[in-house]
Amino acid sequence: GENVEQHPSTLSVQEGDSAVIKCTYSDSASNYFPWYKQELGKGPQLIIDIRSNVGEKKDQRIAVTLNKTAKHFSLHITETQPEDSAVYFCAGGMEYGNKLVFGAGTILRVKS
Amino acid sequence: GAVVSQHPSWVICKSGTSVKIECRSLDFQATTMFWYRQFPKQSLMLMATSNEGSKATYEQGVEKDKFLINHASLTLSTLTVTSAHPEDSSFYICSASGQTDTQYFGPGTRLTVL
């Protein structure tokens, strides 16, 4: 089955700097890769996703890149703000109602 | 759009009792709902997948007789933890997906078993 590994486990950046979180997956059949942000005591919130027919996707300060050959994908947050501090999870799976496998999570701390 | 609610947000119960958690998709029809549990400082672990009107598919190691899942309509799924014990204390989160492949998560339910 699918296995998703995520690095780093914790990341501290200065406000205004960029943050990058990386994930690798094992199942070449996976074609859907969402990223979720989870604040303490709350459910995960989708922030961006990418499908295997696209190499990069951007939404304002957030971007995701996907390298299918190497089976890895990354989340890029630019101009970080204190409110970006949270736990970020990557996930991999197949589209349309199929289950997702989550990475272990990255605690992002943005210092002001 | 794409709002998922859970009820209750937290519950405390005595060991041996059963607890029901509801998951509702408020503004879309959820053909598939997922139930996860999350221990402190850990990732989300999928417990089961349910499709409306069908029996749930449980992940390996999850006791289907202990964690009863019902997906009776396109907007409601329930998880019942039967004969709960302290080791069942956890954060239970549901997600729902409809016509698109995106999973939208509920706010979670904190279960504490005394």
Short mmCIF file of N, CA, C and O in Angstrom, two decimals, chain B:
data_model
loop_
_atom_site.label_atom_id
_atom_site.label_comp_id
_atom_site.label_asym_id
_atom_site.label_seq_id
_atom_site.Cartn_x
_atom_site.Cartn_y
_atom_site.Cartn_z
N GLY B 1 -18.54 27.20 0.91
CA GLY B 1 -19.12 25.89 0.72
C GLY B 1 -18.27 24.79 1.31
O GLY B 1 -17.21 25.04 1.87
N ALA B 2 -18.72 23.53 1.17
CA ALA B 2 -18.03 22.35 1.63
C ALA B 2 -17.77 22.38 3.13
O ALA B 2 -16.61 22.31 3.57
N VAL B 3 -18.82 22.49 3.89
CA VAL B 3 -18.71 22.52 5.35
C VAL B 3 -19.14 21.18 5.92
O VAL B 3 -20.17 20.61 5.55
N VAL B 4 -18.31 20.67 6.83
CA VAL B 4 -18.59 19.42 7.52
C VAL B 4 -18.66 19.70 9.02
O VAL B 4 -17.76 20.35 9.57
N SER B 5 -19.71 19.24 9.65
CA SER B 5 -19.85 19.45 11.10
C SER B 5 -19.77 18.11 11.82
O SER B 5 -20.03 17.05 11.24
N GLN B 6 -19.41 18.19 13.08
CA GLN B 6 -19.39 17.01 13.94
C GLN B 6 -20.06 17.34 15.26
O GLN B 6 -19.95 18.48 15.76
N HIS B 7 -20.72 16.34 15.82
CA HIS B 7 -21.36 16.54 17.11
C HIS B 7 -21.29 15.26 17.91
O HIS B 7 -21.55 14.18 17.37
N PRO B 8 -20.88 15.31 19.17
CA PRO B 8 -20.51 16.53 19.89
C PRO B 8 -19.06 16.92 19.60
O PRO B 8 -18.33 16.17 18.97
N SER B 9 -18.66 18.08 20.06
CA SER B 9 -17.26 18.51 19.89
C SER B 9 -16.38 17.85 20.94
O SER B 9 -15.18 17.66 20.71
N TRP B 10 -16.96 17.52 22.07
CA TRP B 10 -16.22 16.78 23.08
C TRP B 10 -17.22 15.97 23.91
O TRP B 10 -18.38 16.34 24.04
N VAL B 11 -16.75 14.86 24.44
CA VAL B 11 -17.59 14.00 25.27
C VAL B 11 -16.73 13.26 26.27
O VAL B 11 -15.63 12.81 25.95
N ILE B 12 -17.25 13.17 27.48
CA ILE B 12 -16.61 12.42 28.55
C ILE B 12 -17.58 11.33 28.97
O ILE B 12 -18.76 11.61 29.21
N CYS B 13 -17.11 10.10 29.02
CA CYS B 13 -18.01 9.01 29.39
C CYS B 13 -17.30 8.04 30.33
O CYS B 13 -16.07 8.05 30.45
N LYS B 14 -18.09 7.20 30.95
CA LYS B 14 -17.54 6.19 31.84
C LYS B 14 -17.16 4.94 31.06
O LYS B 14 -17.77 4.63 30.02
N SER B 15 -16.19 4.25 31.54
CA SER B 15 -15.75 3.01 30.89
C SER B 15 -16.91 2.03 30.80
O SER B 15 -17.69 1.86 31.74
N GLY B 16 -17.06 1.42 29.63
CA GLY B 16 -18.12 0.45 29.42
C GLY B 16 -19.34 0.99 28.73
O GLY B 16 -20.19 0.22 28.26
N THR B 17 -19.46 2.29 28.65
CA THR B 17 -20.61 2.89 27.96
C THR B 17 -20.30 3.07 26.48
O THR B 17 -19.16 2.94 26.04
N SER B 18 -21.36 3.36 25.71
CA SER B 18 -21.20 3.59 24.27
C SER B 18 -21.40 5.06 23.95
O SER B 18 -22.19 5.74 24.61
N VAL B 19 -20.69 5.51 22.95
CA VAL B 19 -20.75 6.91 22.57
C VAL B 19 -20.97 7.01 21.06
O VAL B 19 -20.30 6.31 20.29
N LYS B 20 -21.90 7.87 20.67
CA LYS B 20 -22.17 8.07 19.24
C LYS B 20 -21.70 9.44 18.81
O LYS B 20 -22.00 10.45 19.46
N ILE B 21 -20.99 9.50 17.70
CA ILE B 21 -20.50 10.75 17.13
C ILE B 21 -21.13 10.92 15.75
O ILE B 21 -21.12 9.99 14.95
N GLU B 22 -21.68 12.09 15.50
CA GLU B 22 -22.31 12.37 14.21
C GLU B 22 -21.42 13.24 13.33
O GLU B 22 -20.75 14.14 13.81
N CYS B 23 -21.48 12.96 12.05
CA CYS B 23 -20.74 13.74 11.06
C CYS B 23 -21.71 14.12 9.95
O CYS B 23 -22.36 13.24 9.36
N ARG B 24 -21.82 15.42 9.70
CA ARG B 24 -22.76 15.89 8.69
C ARG B 24 -22.09 16.77 7.65
O ARG B 24 -21.27 17.63 7.99
N SER B 25 -22.44 16.56 6.40
CA SER B 25 -22.03 17.49 5.35
C SER B 25 -23.18 18.47 5.20
O SER B 25 -24.31 18.09 4.94
N LEU B 26 -22.89 19.75 5.40
CA LEU B 26 -23.96 20.74 5.51
C LEU B 26 -24.42 21.31 4.17
O LEU B 26 -25.57 21.72 4.04
N ASP B 27 -23.55 21.38 3.19
CA ASP B 27 -23.92 22.04 1.95
C ASP B 27 -23.55 21.25 0.71
O ASP B 27 -23.47 21.80 -0.39
N PHE B 28 -23.31 19.95 0.88
CA PHE B 28 -23.07 19.11 -0.28
C PHE B 28 -23.42 17.67 0.08
O PHE B 28 -23.53 17.31 1.25
N GLN B 29 -23.62 16.87 -0.94
CA GLN B 29 -23.94 15.48 -0.72
C GLN B 29 -22.64 14.66 -0.69
O GLN B 29 -21.86 14.70 -1.63
N ALA B 30 -22.44 13.96 0.41
CA ALA B 30 -21.20 13.22 0.62
C ALA B 30 -21.41 11.76 0.24
O ALA B 30 -22.02 11.00 0.98
N THR B 31 -20.91 11.39 -0.91
CA THR B 31 -21.04 10.00 -1.33
C THR B 31 -20.11 9.09 -0.52
O THR B 31 -20.39 7.92 -0.33
N THR B 32 -19.01 9.66 -0.05
CA THR B 32 -18.07 8.90 0.75
C THR B 32 -17.69 9.68 1.99
O THR B 32 -17.45 10.89 1.91
N MET B 33 -17.68 9.00 3.11
CA MET B 33 -17.22 9.61 4.36
C MET B 33 -16.14 8.74 4.97
O MET B 33 -16.14 7.51 4.81
N PHE B 34 -15.22 9.38 5.62
CA PHE B 34 -14.09 8.70 6.22
C PHE B 34 -14.04 9.03 7.71
O PHE B 34 -14.34 10.15 8.11
N TRP B 35 -13.61 8.08 8.50
CA TRP B 35 -13.41 8.30 9.94
C TRP B 35 -11.96 8.07 10.30
O TRP B 35 -11.36 7.05 9.93
N TYR B 36 -11.39 9.04 11.02
CA TYR B 36 -10.00 8.99 11.44
C TYR B 36 -9.95 9.13 12.96
O TYR B 36 -10.84 9.68 13.59
N ARG B 37 -8.85 8.63 13.52
CA ARG B 37 -8.55 8.97 14.91
C ARG B 37 -7.14 9.54 14.95
O ARG B 37 -6.28 9.18 14.12
N GLN B 38 -6.94 10.42 15.90
CA GLN B 38 -5.65 11.11 16.00
C GLN B 38 -5.25 11.19 17.46
O GLN B 38 -5.97 11.77 18.27
N PHE B 39 -4.12 10.60 17.79
CA PHE B 39 -3.57 10.71 19.13
C PHE B 39 -2.70 11.97 19.20
O PHE B 39 -2.24 12.48 18.17
N PRO B 40 -2.48 12.48 20.43
CA PRO B 40 -1.72 13.73 20.58
C PRO B 40 -0.39 13.70 19.85
O PRO B 40 0.36 12.72 19.93
N LYS B 41 -0.14 14.74 19.11
CA LYS B 41 1.12 14.94 18.38
C LYS B 41 1.39 13.85 17.36
O LYS B 41 2.54 13.59 17.01
N GLN B 42 0.32 13.22 16.88
CA GLN B 42 0.48 12.20 15.85
C GLN B 42 -0.34 12.54 14.62
O GLN B 42 -1.14 13.49 14.62
N SER B 43 -0.15 11.75 13.60
CA SER B 43 -0.86 11.98 12.35
C SER B 43 -2.26 11.39 12.41
O SER B 43 -2.67 10.78 13.40
N LEU B 44 -2.99 11.56 11.33
CA LEU B 44 -4.34 11.01 11.23
C LEU B 44 -4.25 9.56 10.77
O LEU B 44 -3.58 9.25 9.79
N MET B 45 -4.96 8.70 11.48
CA MET B 45 -4.99 7.29 11.11
C MET B 45 -6.39 6.95 10.65
O MET B 45 -7.35 7.08 11.40
N LEU B 46 -6.51 6.50 9.42
CA LEU B 46 -7.82 6.15 8.88
C LEU B 46 -8.36 4.92 9.58
O LEU B 46 -7.66 3.91 9.71
N MET B 47 -9.60 5.01 10.02
CA MET B 47 -10.25 3.87 10.66
C MET B 47 -11.12 3.12 9.66
O MET B 47 -11.09 1.89 9.60
N ALA B 48 -11.91 3.86 8.90
CA ALA B 48 -12.84 3.21 7.99
C ALA B 48 -13.34 4.18 6.94
O ALA B 48 -13.29 5.40 7.13
N THR B 49 -13.81 3.61 5.85
CA THR B 49 -14.40 4.36 4.74
C THR B 49 -15.82 3.89 4.57
O THR B 49 -16.08 2.67 4.57
N SER B 50 -16.74 4.84 4.43
CA SER B 50 -18.12 4.42 4.24
C SER B 50 -18.76 5.13 3.06
O SER B 50 -18.53 6.31 2.84
N ASN B 51 -19.52 4.38 2.30
CA ASN B 51 -20.30 4.92 1.21
C ASN B 51 -21.77 4.83 1.57
O ASN B 51 -22.20 3.87 2.21
N GLU B 52 -22.52 5.83 1.18
CA GLU B 52 -23.92 5.90 1.53
C GLU B 52 -24.65 4.63 1.13
O GLU B 52 -24.55 4.19 -0.02
N GLY B 53 -25.32 4.02 2.11
CA GLY B 53 -26.12 2.83 1.85
C GLY B 53 -25.34 1.54 1.83
O GLY B 53 -25.93 0.47 1.63
N SER B 54 -24.04 1.59 2.03
CA SER B 54 -23.22 0.38 2.01
C SER B 54 -22.54 0.17 3.36
O SER B 54 -22.44 1.10 4.16
N LYS B 55 -22.06 -1.02 3.56
CA LYS B 55 -21.31 -1.31 4.78
C LYS B 55 -19.95 -0.63 4.70
O LYS B 55 -19.36 -0.51 3.64
N ALA B 56 -19.47 -0.21 5.85
CA ALA B 56 -18.18 0.46 5.89
C ALA B 56 -17.04 -0.52 5.65
O ALA B 56 -17.14 -1.71 5.97
N THR B 57 -15.97 0.00 5.09
CA THR B 57 -14.75 -0.77 4.89
C THR B 57 -13.75 -0.35 5.95
O THR B 57 -13.35 0.82 5.99
N TYR B 58 -13.36 -1.28 6.80
CA TYR B 58 -12.49 -0.96 7.92
C TYR B 58 -11.02 -1.23 7.56
O TYR B 58 -10.71 -2.16 6.82
N GLU B 59 -10.16 -0.40 8.12
CA GLU B 59 -8.73 -0.60 7.94
C GLU B 59 -8.26 -1.76 8.82
O GLU B 59 -8.89 -2.12 9.82
N GLN B 60 -7.16 -2.33 8.40
CA GLN B 60 -6.61 -3.45 9.15
C GLN B 60 -6.33 -3.05 10.59
O GLN B 60 -5.75 -1.99 10.86
N GLY B 61 -6.76 -3.89 11.50
CA GLY B 61 -6.53 -3.64 12.91
C GLY B 61 -7.63 -2.88 13.61
O GLY B 61 -7.60 -2.73 14.84
N VAL B 62 -8.60 -2.39 12.89
CA VAL B 62 -9.73 -1.67 13.48
C VAL B 62 -10.89 -2.64 13.68
O VAL B 62 -11.34 -3.28 12.73
N GLU B 63 -11.36 -2.75 14.92
CA GLU B 63 -12.43 -3.70 15.23
C GLU B 63 -13.78 -3.15 14.78
O GLU B 63 -14.28 -2.18 15.34
N LYS B 64 -14.37 -3.79 13.81
CA LYS B 64 -15.64 -3.29 13.28
C LYS B 64 -16.79 -3.45 14.27
O LYS B 64 -17.78 -2.70 14.21
N ASP B 65 -16.68 -4.41 15.19
CA ASP B 65 -17.75 -4.58 16.18
C ASP B 65 -17.63 -3.56 17.31
O ASP B 65 -18.58 -3.35 18.07
N LYS B 66 -16.48 -2.95 17.43
CA LYS B 66 -16.28 -1.94 18.47
C LYS B 66 -16.58 -0.54 17.93
O LYS B 66 -17.12 0.29 18.63
N PHE B 67 -16.22 -0.32 16.71
CA PHE B 67 -16.44 0.99 16.08
C PHE B 67 -17.48 0.81 14.97
O PHE B 67 -17.16 0.48 13.84
N LEU B 68 -18.74 1.05 15.36
CA LEU B 68 -19.84 0.85 14.42
C LEU B 68 -20.06 2.11 13.59
O LEU B 68 -20.22 3.20 14.13
N ILE B 69 -20.07 1.95 12.29
CA ILE B 69 -20.25 3.08 11.39
C ILE B 69 -21.50 2.88 10.57
O ILE B 69 -21.73 1.82 9.99
N ASN B 70 -22.30 3.95 10.52
CA ASN B 70 -23.52 3.95 9.73
C ASN B 70 -23.53 5.18 8.83
O ASN B 70 -23.31 6.28 9.29
N HIS B 71 -23.79 4.96 7.57
CA HIS B 71 -23.83 6.07 6.60
C HIS B 71 -25.20 6.01 5.93
O HIS B 71 -25.34 5.57 4.79
N ALA B 72 -26.20 6.45 6.68
CA ALA B 72 -27.58 6.24 6.28
C ALA B 72 -28.07 7.17 5.19
O ALA B 72 -29.02 6.87 4.47
N SER B 73 -27.43 8.32 5.06
CA SER B 73 -27.86 9.27 4.05
C SER B 73 -26.65 9.95 3.44
O SER B 73 -25.53 9.77 3.90
N LEU B 74 -26.89 10.76 2.43
CA LEU B 74 -25.80 11.46 1.75
C LEU B 74 -25.26 12.64 2.54
O LEU B 74 -24.33 13.30 2.10
N THR B 75 -25.84 12.89 3.71
CA THR B 75 -25.34 14.00 4.52
C THR B 75 -25.00 13.61 5.94
O THR B 75 -24.57 14.46 6.73
N LEU B 76 -25.16 12.35 6.28
CA LEU B 76 -24.95 11.96 7.68
C LEU B 76 -24.26 10.60 7.79
O LEU B 76 -24.67 9.62 7.16
N SER B 77 -23.22 10.58 8.60
CA SER B 77 -22.58 9.33 8.99
C SER B 77 -22.38 9.36 10.49
O SER B 77 -22.15 10.43 11.07
N THR B 78 -22.51 8.21 11.14
CA THR B 78 -22.30 8.15 12.57
C THR B 78 -21.25 7.09 12.91
O THR B 78 -21.15 6.06 12.23
N LEU B 79 -20.50 7.39 13.96
CA LEU B 79 -19.52 6.46 14.50
C LEU B 79 -19.92 6.19 15.94
O LEU B 79 -20.05 7.14 16.73
N THR B 80 -20.15 4.93 16.28
CA THR B 80 -20.48 4.57 17.65
C THR B 80 -19.33 3.76 18.23
O THR B 80 -18.96 2.71 17.67
N VAL B 81 -18.77 4.27 19.30
CA VAL B 81 -17.72 3.55 20.02
C VAL B 81 -18.43 2.73 21.09
O VAL B 81 -18.99 3.30 22.04
N THR B 82 -18.44 1.43 20.94
CA THR B 82 -19.18 0.58 21.87
C THR B 82 -18.27 0.12 23.02
O THR B 82 -17.07 -0.09 22.82
N SER B 83 -18.86 0.02 24.20
CA SER B 83 -18.12 -0.41 25.38
C SER B 83 -16.76 0.28 25.44
O SER B 83 -15.70 -0.37 25.42
N ALA B 84 -16.81 1.58 25.52
CA ALA B 84 -15.58 2.38 25.46
C ALA B 84 -14.69 2.12 26.68
O ALA B 84 -15.19 1.90 27.80
N HIS B 85 -13.40 2.17 26.45
CA HIS B 85 -12.41 2.01 27.52
C HIS B 85 -11.41 3.16 27.43
O HIS B 85 -11.32 3.84 26.40
N PRO B 86 -10.64 3.40 28.47
CA PRO B 86 -9.72 4.54 28.47
C PRO B 86 -8.79 4.57 27.26
O PRO B 86 -8.46 5.66 26.77
N GLU B 87 -8.42 3.43 26.74
CA GLU B 87 -7.52 3.42 25.58
C GLU B 87 -8.20 3.90 24.29
O GLU B 87 -7.52 4.14 23.28
N ASP B 88 -9.54 4.03 24.35
CA ASP B 88 -10.27 4.57 23.20
C ASP B 88 -10.29 6.10 23.21
O ASP B 88 -10.76 6.73 22.25
N SER B 89 -9.80 6.69 24.28
CA SER B 89 -9.75 8.15 24.36
C SER B 89 -8.87 8.68 23.23
O SER B 89 -7.72 8.24 23.07
N SER B 90 -9.41 9.59 22.48
CA SER B 90 -8.68 10.09 21.31
C SER B 90 -9.47 11.24 20.70
O SER B 90 -10.54 11.62 21.17
N PHE B 91 -8.91 11.78 19.63
CA PHE B 91 -9.57 12.81 18.83
C PHE B 91 -10.08 12.13 17.58
O PHE B 91 -9.30 11.57 16.81
N TYR B 92 -11.40 12.10 17.41
CA TYR B 92 -12.01 11.42 16.26
C TYR B 92 -12.45 12.48 15.25
O TYR B 92 -13.16 13.42 15.58
N ILE B 93 -12.02 12.30 14.01
CA ILE B 93 -12.31 13.28 12.97
C ILE B 93 -12.93 12.58 11.76
O ILE B 93 -12.45 11.52 11.35
N CYS B 94 -13.97 13.18 11.22
CA CYS B 94 -14.55 12.63 10.00
C CYS B 94 -14.20 13.55 8.83
O CYS B 94 -13.84 14.71 9.01
N SER B 95 -14.26 13.00 7.65
CA SER B 95 -14.15 13.80 6.44
C SER B 95 -15.17 13.30 5.44
O SER B 95 -15.68 12.18 5.56
N ALA B 96 -15.48 14.14 4.49
CA ALA B 96 -16.49 13.80 3.50
C ALA B 96 -16.05 14.26 2.13
O ALA B 96 -15.41 15.31 1.98
N SER B 97 -16.39 13.47 1.14
CA SER B 97 -16.13 13.89 -0.24
C SER B 97 -17.38 13.63 -1.06
O SER B 97 -18.13 12.70 -0.81
N GLY B 98 -17.59 14.51 -2.03
CA GLY B 98 -18.78 14.40 -2.86
C GLY B 98 -18.44 14.17 -4.30
O GLY B 98 -17.77 13.20 -4.65
N GLN B 99 -18.85 15.08 -5.15
CA GLN B 99 -18.63 14.92 -6.59
C GLN B 99 -17.18 15.11 -6.97
O GLN B 99 -16.73 14.60 -7.99
N THR B 100 -16.43 15.84 -6.16
CA THR B 100 -15.01 15.98 -6.42
C THR B 100 -14.25 15.04 -5.50
O THR B 100 -14.82 14.42 -4.62
N ASP B 101 -12.95 14.96 -5.70
CA ASP B 101 -12.16 14.03 -4.90
C ASP B 101 -11.65 14.64 -3.62
O ASP B 101 -10.97 13.99 -2.84
N THR B 102 -11.98 15.89 -3.38
CA THR B 102 -11.46 16.58 -2.20
C THR B 102 -12.15 16.08 -0.95
O THR B 102 -13.37 15.95 -0.91
N GLN B 103 -11.36 15.80 0.08
CA GLN B 103 -11.91 15.45 1.37
C GLN B 103 -11.96 16.69 2.24
O GLN B 103 -10.95 17.37 2.45
N TYR B 104 -13.14 16.97 2.76
CA TYR B 104 -13.33 18.09 3.68
C TYR B 104 -13.54 17.53 5.08
O TYR B 104 -14.36 16.64 5.27
N PHE B 105 -12.79 18.08 6.01
CA PHE B 105 -12.78 17.54 7.36
C PHE B 105 -13.73 18.27 8.29
O PHE B 105 -13.93 19.48 8.17
N GLY B 106 -14.25 17.52 9.25
CA GLY B 106 -15.02 18.13 10.32
C GLY B 106 -14.08 18.68 11.38
O GLY B 106 -12.87 18.49 11.30
N PRO B 107 -14.63 19.33 12.40
CA PRO B 107 -13.81 19.95 13.44
C PRO B 107 -13.27 18.96 14.46
O PRO B 107 -12.44 19.34 15.29
N GLY B 108 -13.75 17.72 14.43
CA GLY B 108 -13.25 16.73 15.36
C GLY B 108 -14.07 16.60 16.63
O GLY B 108 -14.79 17.54 17.02
N THR B 109 -13.97 15.45 17.27
CA THR B 109 -14.63 15.18 18.55
C THR B 109 -13.60 14.61 19.50
O THR B 109 -12.95 13.60 19.21
N ARG B 110 -13.47 15.28 20.63
CA ARG B 110 -12.53 14.81 21.66
C ARG B 110 -13.27 13.86 22.58
O ARG B 110 -14.20 14.24 23.25
N LEU B 111 -12.87 12.58 22.59
CA LEU B 111 -13.48 11.58 23.46
C LEU B 111 -12.54 11.26 24.61
O LEU B 111 -11.37 10.91 24.39
N THR B 112 -13.07 11.37 25.82
CA THR B 112 -12.33 11.00 27.02
C THR B 112 -13.13 9.94 27.75
O THR B 112 -14.29 10.16 28.09
N VAL B 113 -12.51 8.79 27.96
CA VAL B 113 -13.17 7.69 28.66
C VAL B 113 -12.53 7.54 30.04
O VAL B 113 -11.31 7.33 30.14
N LEU B 114 -13.36 7.67 31.05
CA LEU B 114 -12.83 7.61 32.43
C LEU B 114 -12.78 6.18 32.96
O LEU B 114 -13.58 5.34 32.54
#
